[in-house]
Amino acid sequence: MSASTHTTDATPASPAPVLSIAPVALPVPGRPVDLEMRISAPVTGDDLPVLLLSHGQGPSNHLSSLNGYAPLAHFWAAHGFVVIQPTHLSSRTLSLDPATPGAPMFWRSRAEDMRHIIDRLDEIEAAAPHLRGRLDRDKIAVAGHSMGGHTAGLLLGAMLTDPDDGAEVSLADPRVKAGVLLAAPGRGGDAINESVAEMFPFLTTPDFSRMAAPTLVVAGDKDDSTHLTNRGPEWHTDPYVLAPGPKSLVTLFDAGHGLGGVSGYDVAETTDEDPGRVSAVQRLTWAYLRAQLFPGDGAWQSACDALLTGPDALGRVESK
């Protein structure tokens, strides 16, 4: 499938075979270990947009690494994206010393991983020769689930106050043209439980008011993350509510934090397993990014009409 092909359907016409290579390793000065990633791409097509996917921090060992999120990564790659999945320092697969600076969540390093990847796409192409000359560097997007949503939000323009020195931190990258936040953390302050504020103080000061890049926020109306917040499921809509447009919010009915199971196939930590819901997330996120990166593409409106309207709607959508 050519990345420049437009569609007016809620799904692409046909998936392409996908070639995936892992691990591709980039040495990064000062990073405790090399930055390893999985790269997945359709076997055909040129001028392919690039989509960086940041993993979350669930209880499983390998979902929070380049080996997770297959339902999303494979779908996006099969329908025209080059998907790059870094293993952040927060991954359990690395077994880093808990005293490592930035542990346990490595919020700053996570965002820096994404920027390193964009900086070094030439090296990544060289490590994956089947990609050589096929990337469109003017069409770069980010996506992330849960903690990965926090990471992606920083690239899209969200800010925070560094709990170590009180400095305001901006890690926005103008090369990132659009993004998708899946079950991402919301605002801080009194919305954060006291124990969480002590363990993860960076979650207490997010500022979405300058997250200006086009972004789709996806939240589940049953995602009651009581271990983090007392605000209920609406907390996960904050990146939409508190940010300037252009933004869209999809609220999925009866969806929990796993949004049906986006982090992996048949994983035990998914409390709301629903293949139909995962399919909707695949199609909606793909369609949104198509519309943002390829002006005139009708996929987003078609996907909303097919999946979010009528008596069988899987959720609701609003935009600003």
PDB file of C-alpha atoms in Angstrom, residues 62-164:
ATOM      1  CA  HIS A  62       7.631  -7.889  28.145  1.00  0.00           C
ATOM      2  CA  LEU A  63       4.623  -5.791  27.156  1.00  0.00           C
ATOM      3  CA  SER A  64       6.533  -2.765  28.442  1.00  0.00           C
ATOM      4  CA  SER A  65       9.231  -3.151  25.814  1.00  0.00           C
ATOM      5  CA  LEU A  66       9.760  -3.431  22.085  1.00  0.00           C
ATOM      6  CA  ASN A  67       7.916  -6.770  22.311  1.00  0.00           C
ATOM      7  CA  GLY A  68       4.560  -5.292  23.353  1.00  0.00           C
ATOM      8  CA  TYR A  69       1.594  -3.642  21.646  1.00  0.00           C
ATOM      9  CA  ALA A  70       1.477  -6.038  18.708  1.00  0.00           C
ATOM     10  CA  PRO A  71      -2.249  -5.387  18.010  1.00  0.00           C
ATOM     11  CA  LEU A  72      -1.488  -1.731  17.306  1.00  0.00           C
ATOM     12  CA  ALA A  73       1.994  -1.956  15.818  1.00  0.00           C
ATOM     13  CA  HIS A  74       1.099  -4.659  13.328  1.00  0.00           C
ATOM     14  CA  PHE A  75      -2.125  -2.981  12.209  1.00  0.00           C
ATOM     15  CA  TRP A  76      -0.481   0.399  11.700  1.00  0.00           C
ATOM     16  CA  ALA A  77       2.446  -1.132   9.813  1.00  0.00           C
ATOM     17  CA  ALA A  78       0.159  -3.270   7.665  1.00  0.00           C
ATOM     18  CA  HIS A  79      -1.647  -0.104   6.644  1.00  0.00           C
ATOM     19  CA  GLY A  80       1.184   2.128   5.599  1.00  0.00           C
ATOM     20  CA  PHE A  81       3.175   3.308   8.636  1.00  0.00           C
ATOM     21  CA  VAL A  82       6.737   2.601   9.691  1.00  0.00           C
ATOM     22  CA  VAL A  83       6.249   1.850  13.389  1.00  0.00           C
ATOM     23  CA  ILE A  84       9.205   2.267  15.750  1.00  0.00           C
ATOM     24  CA  GLN A  85       8.895   0.871  19.289  1.00  0.00           C
ATOM     25  CA  PRO A  86      11.666   1.771  21.739  1.00  0.00           C
ATOM     26  CA  THR A  87      12.335  -0.097  24.961  1.00  0.00           C
ATOM     27  CA  HIS A  88      12.447   2.690  27.537  1.00  0.00           C
ATOM     28  CA  LEU A  89      14.664   2.482  30.623  1.00  0.00           C
ATOM     29  CA  SER A  90      11.544   1.898  32.728  1.00  0.00           C
ATOM     30  CA  SER A  91      11.042  -1.529  31.142  1.00  0.00           C
ATOM     31  CA  ARG A  92      11.287  -4.500  33.486  1.00  0.00           C
ATOM     32  CA  THR A  93      13.181  -6.361  30.781  1.00  0.00           C
ATOM     33  CA  LEU A  94      16.268  -4.251  31.509  1.00  0.00           C
ATOM     34  CA  SER A  95      16.437  -5.006  35.245  1.00  0.00           C
ATOM     35  CA  LEU A  96      18.230  -1.746  35.961  1.00  0.00           C
ATOM     36  CA  ASP A  97      19.455  -0.897  39.435  1.00  0.00           C
ATOM     37  CA  PRO A  98      16.613   0.904  41.275  1.00  0.00           C
ATOM     38  CA  ALA A  99      19.168   3.569  42.206  1.00  0.00           C
ATOM     39  CA  THR A 100      19.718   4.484  38.542  1.00  0.00           C
ATOM     40  CA  PRO A 101      19.090   8.242  38.111  1.00  0.00           C
ATOM     41  CA  GLY A 102      15.564   8.776  36.824  1.00  0.00           C
ATOM     42  CA  ALA A 103      14.220   5.470  38.157  1.00  0.00           C
ATOM     43  CA  PRO A 104      11.681   4.033  38.274  1.00  0.00           C
ATOM     44  CA  MET A 105       9.705   5.790  35.525  1.00  0.00           C
ATOM     45  CA  PHE A 106      12.481   7.681  33.707  1.00  0.00           C
ATOM     46  CA  TRP A 107       9.941  10.257  32.478  1.00  0.00           C
ATOM     47  CA  ARG A 108      12.570  12.530  30.917  1.00  0.00           C
ATOM     48  CA  SER A 109      14.620   9.715  29.375  1.00  0.00           C
ATOM     49  CA  ARG A 110      11.467   8.280  27.788  1.00  0.00           C
ATOM     50  CA  ALA A 111      10.839  11.478  25.842  1.00  0.00           C
ATOM     51  CA  GLU A 112      14.520  11.805  25.010  1.00  0.00           C
ATOM     52  CA  ASP A 113      14.430   8.264  23.564  1.00  0.00           C
ATOM     53  CA  MET A 114      11.820   9.417  21.081  1.00  0.00           C
ATOM     54  CA  ARG A 115      13.848  12.478  20.120  1.00  0.00           C
ATOM     55  CA  HIS A 116      16.996  10.373  19.646  1.00  0.00           C
ATOM     56  CA  ILE A 117      15.081   8.136  17.243  1.00  0.00           C
ATOM     57  CA  ILE A 118      13.934  11.103  15.164  1.00  0.00           C
ATOM     58  CA  ASP A 119      17.449  12.566  15.214  1.00  0.00           C
ATOM     59  CA  ARG A 120      18.956   9.328  13.955  1.00  0.00           C
ATOM     60  CA  LEU A 121      16.555   8.034  11.330  1.00  0.00           C
ATOM     61  CA  ASP A 122      19.469   7.759   8.900  1.00  0.00           C
ATOM     62  CA  GLU A 123      21.183   5.254  11.203  1.00  0.00           C
ATOM     63  CA  ILE A 124      17.932   3.362  11.667  1.00  0.00           C
ATOM     64  CA  GLU A 125      17.515   3.115   7.900  1.00  0.00           C
ATOM     65  CA  ALA A 126      21.052   1.777   7.610  1.00  0.00           C
ATOM     66  CA  ALA A 127      20.294  -0.874  10.250  1.00  0.00           C
ATOM     67  CA  ALA A 128      17.109  -1.909   8.444  1.00  0.00           C
ATOM     68  CA  PRO A 129      18.075  -1.798   4.757  1.00  0.00           C
ATOM     69  CA  HIS A 130      14.562  -2.679   3.559  1.00  0.00           C
ATOM     70  CA  LEU A 131      13.572   0.831   4.727  1.00  0.00           C
ATOM     71  CA  ARG A 132      16.269   2.715   2.840  1.00  0.00           C
ATOM     72  CA  GLY A 133      14.776   5.653   0.957  1.00  0.00           C
ATOM     73  CA  ARG A 134      11.203   4.804   1.962  1.00  0.00           C
ATOM     74  CA  LEU A 135      10.636   7.129   4.962  1.00  0.00           C
ATOM     75  CA  ASP A 136       8.837  10.462   4.752  1.00  0.00           C
ATOM     76  CA  ARG A 137      10.619  12.550   7.384  1.00  0.00           C
ATOM     77  CA  ASP A 138       8.027  15.307   7.050  1.00  0.00           C
ATOM     78  CA  LYS A 139       5.306  12.972   8.333  1.00  0.00           C
ATOM     79  CA  ILE A 140       6.244  11.901  11.867  1.00  0.00           C
ATOM     80  CA  ALA A 141       3.680  11.048  14.548  1.00  0.00           C
ATOM     81  CA  VAL A 142       3.785   9.654  18.080  1.00  0.00           C
ATOM     82  CA  ALA A 143       1.480   7.404  20.061  1.00  0.00           C
ATOM     83  CA  GLY A 144       1.538   6.039  23.585  1.00  0.00           C
ATOM     84  CA  HIS A 145      -0.550   4.056  26.035  1.00  0.00           C
ATOM     85  CA  SER A 146      -0.801   4.907  29.742  1.00  0.00           C
ATOM     86  CA  MET A 147       2.699   6.048  30.809  1.00  0.00           C
ATOM     87  CA  GLY A 148       3.512   5.987  27.121  1.00  0.00           C
ATOM     88  CA  GLY A 149       0.734   8.521  26.667  1.00  0.00           C
ATOM     89  CA  HIS A 150       2.535  10.797  29.122  1.00  0.00           C
ATOM     90  CA  THR A 151       5.696  10.394  27.041  1.00  0.00           C
ATOM     91  CA  ALA A 152       3.947  11.090  23.758  1.00  0.00           C
ATOM     92  CA  GLY A 153       2.231  14.121  25.293  1.00  0.00           C
ATOM     93  CA  LEU A 154       5.600  15.680  26.117  1.00  0.00           C
ATOM     94  CA  LEU A 155       6.651  15.406  22.476  1.00  0.00           C
ATOM     95  CA  LEU A 156       3.336  17.011  21.457  1.00  0.00           C
ATOM     96  CA  GLY A 157       3.847  20.023  23.728  1.00  0.00           C
ATOM     97  CA  ALA A 158       2.692  19.092  27.238  1.00  0.00           C
ATOM     98  CA  MET A 159       4.968  20.477  29.939  1.00  0.00           C
ATOM     99  CA  LEU A 160       5.730  19.796  33.579  1.00  0.00           C
ATOM    100  CA  THR A 161       7.803  21.057  36.474  1.00  0.00           C
ATOM    101  CA  ASP A 162      10.878  18.978  37.240  1.00  0.00           C
ATOM    102  CA  PRO A 163      10.411  17.779  40.834  1.00  0.00           C
ATOM    103  CA  ASP A 164      14.184  17.701  41.346  1.00  0.00           C
TER     104      ASP A 164
END
